[in-house]
Amino acid sequence: MNQIVDVFKIPCGGPADLRAAKALLQSGALRAQDIVAVMGKTEGNGCVNDFTRELASRAWCDLLAPLLGTTPEAVHARVALVMSGGTEGVLSPHFTVFARRASTTDAPRTDKRLAIGIAFTREFKPEELGRRAQVNATAEAVTQAMRDAGIDDAGDVHFVQIKCPLLTAQKIDEALQRGAPPVTHDTYESMGASRGASALGVAVALGEIDTAQVQDEDIRSDWSLYSSVASTSAGIELDHNVIIVMGMSAQADSDYLIAHGVMRDAIDVAGVRRCLREDFGIDPDTQSEALRQRVVNVLAKAEAAPDGKVRGARHTMLNDSDINSTRHARAAVGAALASVLGDTALYVSGGAEHQGPAGGGPFALILRA
Amino acid sequence: MNQIVDVFKIPCGGPADLRAAKALLQSGALRAQDIVAVMGKTEGNGCVNDFTRELASRAWCDLLAPLLGTTPEAVHARVALVMSGGTEGVLSPHFTVFARRASTTDAPRTDKRLAIGIAFTREFKPEELGRRAQVNATAEAVTQAMRDAGIDDAGDVHFVQIKCPLLTAQKIDEALQRGAPPVTHDTYESMGASRGASALGVAVALGEIDTAQVQDEDIRSDWSLYSSVASTSAGIELDHNVIIVMGMSAQADSDYLIAHGVMRDAIDVAGVRRCLREDFGIDPDTQSEALRQRVVNVLAKAEAAPDGKVRGARHTMLNDSDINSTRHARAAVGAALASVLGDTALYVSGGAEHQGPAGGGPFALILRA
Amino acid sequence: MNQIVDVFKIPCGGPADLRAAKALLQSGALRAQDIVAVMGKTEGNGCVNDFTRELASRAWCDLLAPLLGTTPEAVHARVALVMSGGTEGVLSPHFTVFARRASTTDAPRTDKRLAIGIAFTREFKPEELGRRAQVNATAEAVTQAMRDAGIDDAGDVHFVQIKCPLLTAQKIDEALQRGAPPVTHDTYESMGASRGASALGVAVALGEIDTAQVQDEDIRSDWSLYSSVASTSAGIELDHNVIIVMGMSAQADSDYLIAHGVMRDAIDVAGVRRCLREDFGIDPDTQSEALRQRVVNVLAKAEAAPDGKVRGARHTMLNDSDINSTRHARAAVGAALASVLGDTALYVSGGAEHQGPAGGGPFALILRA
Amino acid sequence: MNQIVDVFKIPCGGPADLRAAKALLQSGALRAQDIVAVMGKTEGNGCVNDFTRELASRAWCDLLAPLLGTTPEAVHARVALVMSGGTEGVLSPHFTVFARRASTTDAPRTDKRLAIGIAFTREFKPEELGRRAQVNATAEAVTQAMRDAGIDDAGDVHFVQIKCPLLTAQKIDEALQRGAPPVTHDTYESMGASRGASALGVAVALGEIDTAQVQDEDIRSDWSLYSSVASTSAGIELDHNVIIVMGMSAQADSDYLIAHGVMRDAIDVAGVRRCLREDFGIDPDTQSEALRQRVVNVLAKAEAAPDGKVRGARHTMLNDSDINSTRHARAAVGAALASVLGDTALYVSGGAEHQGPAGGGPFALILRA
């Protein structure tokens, strides 16, 4: 049977506020057993000590466990919960829920529609993070998730969201005592290493780069290696990678579409404007009502340009010891996208190492068909 | 004689890096005795303990004093030095220098051009900040600065930039000991109070509101009272208000134009796009080269919407105890404007109390004629 | 019957890490139904957007609910969960669990031992926080908690811990729309207002000051009004005050003692050293083993001196717009106390408005008898 | 001739407030030409973008230049200006000025007194920082500064203060483009690398370790290698190392003494208490007046224990992405020392890589004889 994907964007009053989700479930519009993924933006710092991600995940597990007849812990194995911290600037905390159910037919369509698949890697040792071990395990899992989504052609993949682990002071210490030095001793830096290796895993799986091209020392160093559809997000609350593949499939009867593009830098909204016009026929300047009714969300990555410049002018994000650069970058990219879409509940996630070109990042637009 | 205003935008590698300014002065393109105002964006936090403003002011005084044959301290009385801290997100530190010289004629033009004037208030006592005393003294000084600019009609004023004092713990304590309680005991909050009262002074001077309308308790409370052209910025380094009035005058032969508008909220760039198209004939989507060659700078204010919402969706700027809301707001508005103008060296200043509608703020575009 | 209070200090690897608590419960050393209060230090910012408090509370409710045969929500009505955010500097996250059970006798002792009692106020409206309404309701609840503790004499009360609400942007907006202006529009500042009013409620209940002495305008202004045993802590996760009274009672057969004193300023550890020597016979310089074995915890309050000085020298905590002053103060007081006690898992809570003298705060030592 | 060193501790109201210094100079108690070093604590974040150091240095150069008959820039070559940012917690901003003049005799004393010497290294390339090149150049300069101080025996050296460069985004980029990868791509992390290499330079010079023991990969990794008297501080405002050696010499007729010790961890004040009692005959508990009159300053280093623990309990300084660990550590060590000395204007500097044992750091006490 074909799949049907439904997408719900839900506001919240705090990381654990699931009143709107509860209402949806009670109304019957959303069925717990159909939920395959939840992508949340929570109001933490998005860095090492961001516990809003854990709080939100916990609230979702507590909500879904009785409905699925399982324990809160077991929910993690059924639903890809990806909580991305950081709603700097105008960004508004919210959850995007992806539900998948069987269609009434298995006839391939002439047009393609939104399809989704998920997969998980094994747990990583601290010293594997940010290195080839993580790249390769991720690549395998992406291939698995494509199969789960019913997508054969890498060209039909428009977004691969990954949640990956980070190093804490404890993990670093434990590894060092075993004589297995991790890739960095800095917890904040480890987030970038894990995100970068995971993104390269996507690039390998989709044939954007060859696995032989990636050596340990290229990770976070050779920015010419990247994926145009990877979005990776590190969190303290897990030890393995969670993968969500989204794309278009003739075996999907969803009422939703997805398209993607690349921002060359943090203020490059030309691609988004073009995507709206060319892929979906919406003029963002004059058709604000169409924007409001059709656009569900944009999924995008943000980072401070590693060369210290945007359009040739110096930025200060990497020299700011009071605010981490990922927070600056989310605030900037979030506002730039919001100024086009007229909506601030956007999924903008920080740290785009090997996700799109240096200083830029991939974006995907999900719209009603 | 008519006046001619020249505008120079100068990048810097740090708050005290004036190499580019020195080169301009040495080349003869800029003469020290013509400089009437410098508006800087420096890379501090823009809040109470932002010493980058003082450092930049000091560097400018040290640079100009020998050229003007005076002491560094005396430069402050000749040049309006307005340093606004905070280059969050993509914003790039820079200085905008306004130089004014006599034209060769005093014949009024048929078209109007950029004109500028400055003035200073007396020093304020701590307990006057954020209250009517500051409003009224500011209104008087604005009128004086209009006269200095050769602008009679309030409708020709497009931007009034003010630098105003704030309360430090020391000032608060001193006032309390004299039995003169200041408007707040919180240093960060005092910045908003001082900015708000100064902006209402502009509104009074320009006839946007009537002086009788403003009571002490309206300041930072009745957001229906505001100026559409005021931009006020608080700093630890002064005890009086510095006023810069910019507008259009038939008695000005400058090669520059200025126009203004209002952002209704932090992502409202429609007005800027319209202003570019209608006032200056530039399509920001297709004429990036014209943008680059003609736009000198945008001067804009940013603030977190006090009702906690942008376009109906919750924002978290006012509940964030790690990053002050002015920093969030500058990052957002800066990126939204940069995404239109293709330039990140923009003058976006935080805290728009009584400057434009609540959550929004005024903007002014300066272009080559 | 007399009461027996047991006190357990439990380390944690994160706000929701209750492995050590689980082990204690499984061992039988601690029974769920005996727990009356949990005082936690969690690793958030201790300010408005500190969700580690909610996460820890949630984890405790989830742990205790099945053991108490009730729902997680209902645990709040049985156990006083006071989570204080902020473990700056050397402070180590941990939970202190207070369990109370009936003794085998009701004969009054000749010496007094640790006793505990709890109570709750009604929910407060936003506009009641930081005002007399909160003072009076708190005073009533303190009296109730003393009764619950079996303490008649105010002189036997050594510590009153209170958890109180704060104002969020949403609450402020809601109140304003009802025409009921809250005491402040600043969320961070509302924490101090709520803490201050709650502390004055303790002072009123214990006869330290007279209720007629406290007017709305004295709160956070007349620092001569204070309680020497109040410790109040504001959090986003509740709308009422939770009160825990600790003291000494002849009707208690506990193996624990409590004593209190006052720090005059943030570095005043002389009182703690004296209390150890005089009340408990321990020389902190030479008897580190006795310290380690007998001291369970110190409960203390920290604040930045509102006059901007410590021992006559300027401090910068109140002018720092990057780190809130409560975070600075906890780091300082925590380290000063840790340097005496040789232990960093201490309950040091920030914001000592009307709790001890200005710039200082009360402390209580809990020791094994 | 013997040397006489005078030491002055001067409070300030801001990084550029030298009113107290001016008064001293005008009174004749301090002569500009005698000043060899100024060690300041300024109220910045002490990290990469701390411009309070540059502001203070600039103010000192502006003050001294006319008195020395030279330019502000040239003052740097005559006076070792070491500005250490960060006065977290109770720490109070101040300057310690060291002046050196010839005695009236060259007869060696029977007792030793405070002596001081300074030296400078060459400028470093970005890729030399945090590597052996910096270690070796520093070791040479320390030997030179000992000679300048008239100290032959390494055992008479009690403190070596070093100011060293850091990497900015610009420097990193420049080095990468030359194909010379710097030791790290993270600006904040580069501060630790530069401090660590500089400290190992001291250890080599004083024979604490052998130069052959130090390989590039040991820097910030093998914590068993350290100096017990090094204190190094990184700043954005210089490209070479500045070295100040302090010790005791029979060729010095100063009215001041210096002694040193080591804090094993951030709360270990036992050594300071012992040093006061044994080296100087002052009981810190009972002789507060002697403390006040004789102690000029303590010079100390602070760092977050790299294993994530203090006295066996977890600390959160290294996992905190809102406040850098050096800020936490200064707040903690500053308050612990202040609680012993009864004074908050202390020179506590952050980042003790290879300075004292891991998690601890050296301290030196300067007292009136």
mmCIF file with all atom_site columns, C-alpha atoms in Angstrom, chain C residues 1-5 100-116 146-153 156 247-256:
data_model
loop_
_atom_site.group_PDB
_atom_site.id
_atom_site.type_symbol
_atom_site.label_atom_id
_atom_site.label_alt_id
_atom_site.label_comp_id
_atom_site.label_asym_id
_atom_site.label_entity_id
_atom_site.label_seq_id
_atom_site.pdbx_PDB_ins_code
_atom_site.Cartn_x
_atom_site.Cartn_y
_atom_site.Cartn_z
_atom_site.occupancy
_atom_site.B_iso_or_equiv
_atom_site.pdbx_formal_charge
_atom_site.auth_seq_id
_atom_site.auth_comp_id
_atom_site.auth_asym_id
_atom_site.auth_atom_id
_atom_site.pdbx_PDB_model_num
ATOM 1  C CA . MET C 1 1   ? 3.594  10.431 68.758 1.00 0.00 ? 1   MET C CA 1
ATOM 2  C CA . ASN C 1 2   ? 6.867  12.297 68.355 1.00 0.00 ? 2   ASN C CA 1
ATOM 3  C CA . GLN C 1 3   ? 8.205  12.689 64.826 1.00 0.00 ? 3   GLN C CA 1
ATOM 4  C CA . ILE C 1 4   ? 11.474 11.329 63.439 1.00 0.00 ? 4   ILE C CA 1
ATOM 5  C CA . VAL C 1 5   ? 13.010 13.199 60.519 1.00 0.00 ? 5   VAL C CA 1
ATOM 6  C CA . ARG C 1 100 ? 9.210  12.101 58.390 1.00 0.00 ? 100 ARG C CA 1
ATOM 7  C CA . ARG C 1 101 ? 7.797  9.170  60.326 1.00 0.00 ? 101 ARG C CA 1
ATOM 8  C CA . ALA C 1 102 ? 6.183  8.538  63.690 1.00 0.00 ? 102 ALA C CA 1
ATOM 9  C CA . SER C 1 103 ? 8.412  7.740  66.632 1.00 0.00 ? 103 SER C CA 1
ATOM 10 C CA . THR C 1 104 ? 7.637  4.922  69.054 1.00 0.00 ? 104 THR C CA 1
ATOM 11 C CA . THR C 1 105 ? 6.952  7.384  71.858 1.00 0.00 ? 105 THR C CA 1
ATOM 12 C CA . ASP C 1 106 ? 5.275  10.712 72.480 1.00 0.00 ? 106 ASP C CA 1
ATOM 13 C CA . ALA C 1 107 ? 7.380  11.578 75.516 1.00 0.00 ? 107 ALA C CA 1
ATOM 14 C CA . PRO C 1 108 ? 8.996  15.009 75.173 1.00 0.00 ? 108 PRO C CA 1
ATOM 15 C CA . ARG C 1 109 ? 12.816 14.876 75.108 1.00 0.00 ? 109 ARG C CA 1
ATOM 16 C CA . THR C 1 110 ? 15.131 16.883 77.297 1.00 0.00 ? 110 THR C CA 1
ATOM 17 C CA . ASP C 1 111 ? 17.170 17.918 74.238 1.00 0.00 ? 111 ASP C CA 1
ATOM 18 C CA . LYS C 1 112 ? 15.571 19.099 71.036 1.00 0.00 ? 112 LYS C CA 1
ATOM 19 C CA . ARG C 1 113 ? 15.968 17.520 67.631 1.00 0.00 ? 113 ARG C CA 1
ATOM 20 C CA . LEU C 1 114 ? 15.188 18.332 63.982 1.00 0.00 ? 114 LEU C CA 1
ATOM 21 C CA . ALA C 1 115 ? 11.490 18.698 63.150 1.00 0.00 ? 115 ALA C CA 1
ATOM 22 C CA . ILE C 1 116 ? 9.827  19.638 59.861 1.00 0.00 ? 116 ILE C CA 1
ATOM 23 C CA . MET C 1 146 ? 4.936  25.396 62.162 1.00 0.00 ? 146 MET C CA 1
ATOM 24 C CA . ARG C 1 147 ? 1.888  23.605 63.523 1.00 0.00 ? 147 ARG C CA 1
ATOM 25 C CA . ASP C 1 148 ? 2.565  20.741 61.104 1.00 0.00 ? 148 ASP C CA 1
ATOM 26 C CA . ALA C 1 149 ? 6.146  20.618 62.414 1.00 0.00 ? 149 ALA C CA 1
ATOM 27 C CA . GLY C 1 150 ? 5.066  20.545 66.047 1.00 0.00 ? 150 GLY C CA 1
ATOM 28 C CA . ILE C 1 151 ? 6.932  23.782 66.773 1.00 0.00 ? 151 ILE C CA 1
ATOM 29 C CA . ASP C 1 152 ? 5.208  26.359 68.978 1.00 0.00 ? 152 ASP C CA 1
ATOM 30 C CA . ASP C 1 153 ? 7.994  28.784 69.692 1.00 0.00 ? 153 ASP C CA 1
ATOM 31 C CA . ASP C 1 156 ? 12.827 27.166 67.566 1.00 0.00 ? 156 ASP C CA 1
ATOM 32 C CA . GLY C 1 247 ? 13.417 23.738 63.460 1.00 0.00 ? 247 GLY C CA 1
ATOM 33 C CA . MET C 1 248 ? 14.164 22.012 66.736 1.00 0.00 ? 248 MET C CA 1
ATOM 34 C CA . SER C 1 249 ? 11.515 20.339 68.845 1.00 0.00 ? 249 SER C CA 1
ATOM 35 C CA . ALA C 1 250 ? 11.392 18.315 72.048 1.00 0.00 ? 250 ALA C CA 1
ATOM 36 C CA . GLN C 1 251 ? 8.692  16.271 70.288 1.00 0.00 ? 251 GLN C CA 1
ATOM 37 C CA . ALA C 1 252 ? 11.177 15.062 67.687 1.00 0.00 ? 252 ALA C CA 1
ATOM 38 C CA . ASP C 1 253 ? 13.350 11.957 68.034 1.00 0.00 ? 253 ASP C CA 1
ATOM 39 C CA . SER C 1 254 ? 15.386 12.559 64.868 1.00 0.00 ? 254 SER C CA 1
ATOM 40 C CA . ASP C 1 255 ? 19.084 11.759 64.610 1.00 0.00 ? 255 ASP C CA 1
ATOM 41 C CA . TYR C 1 256 ? 19.615 15.247 63.189 1.00 0.00 ? 256 TYR C CA 1
#
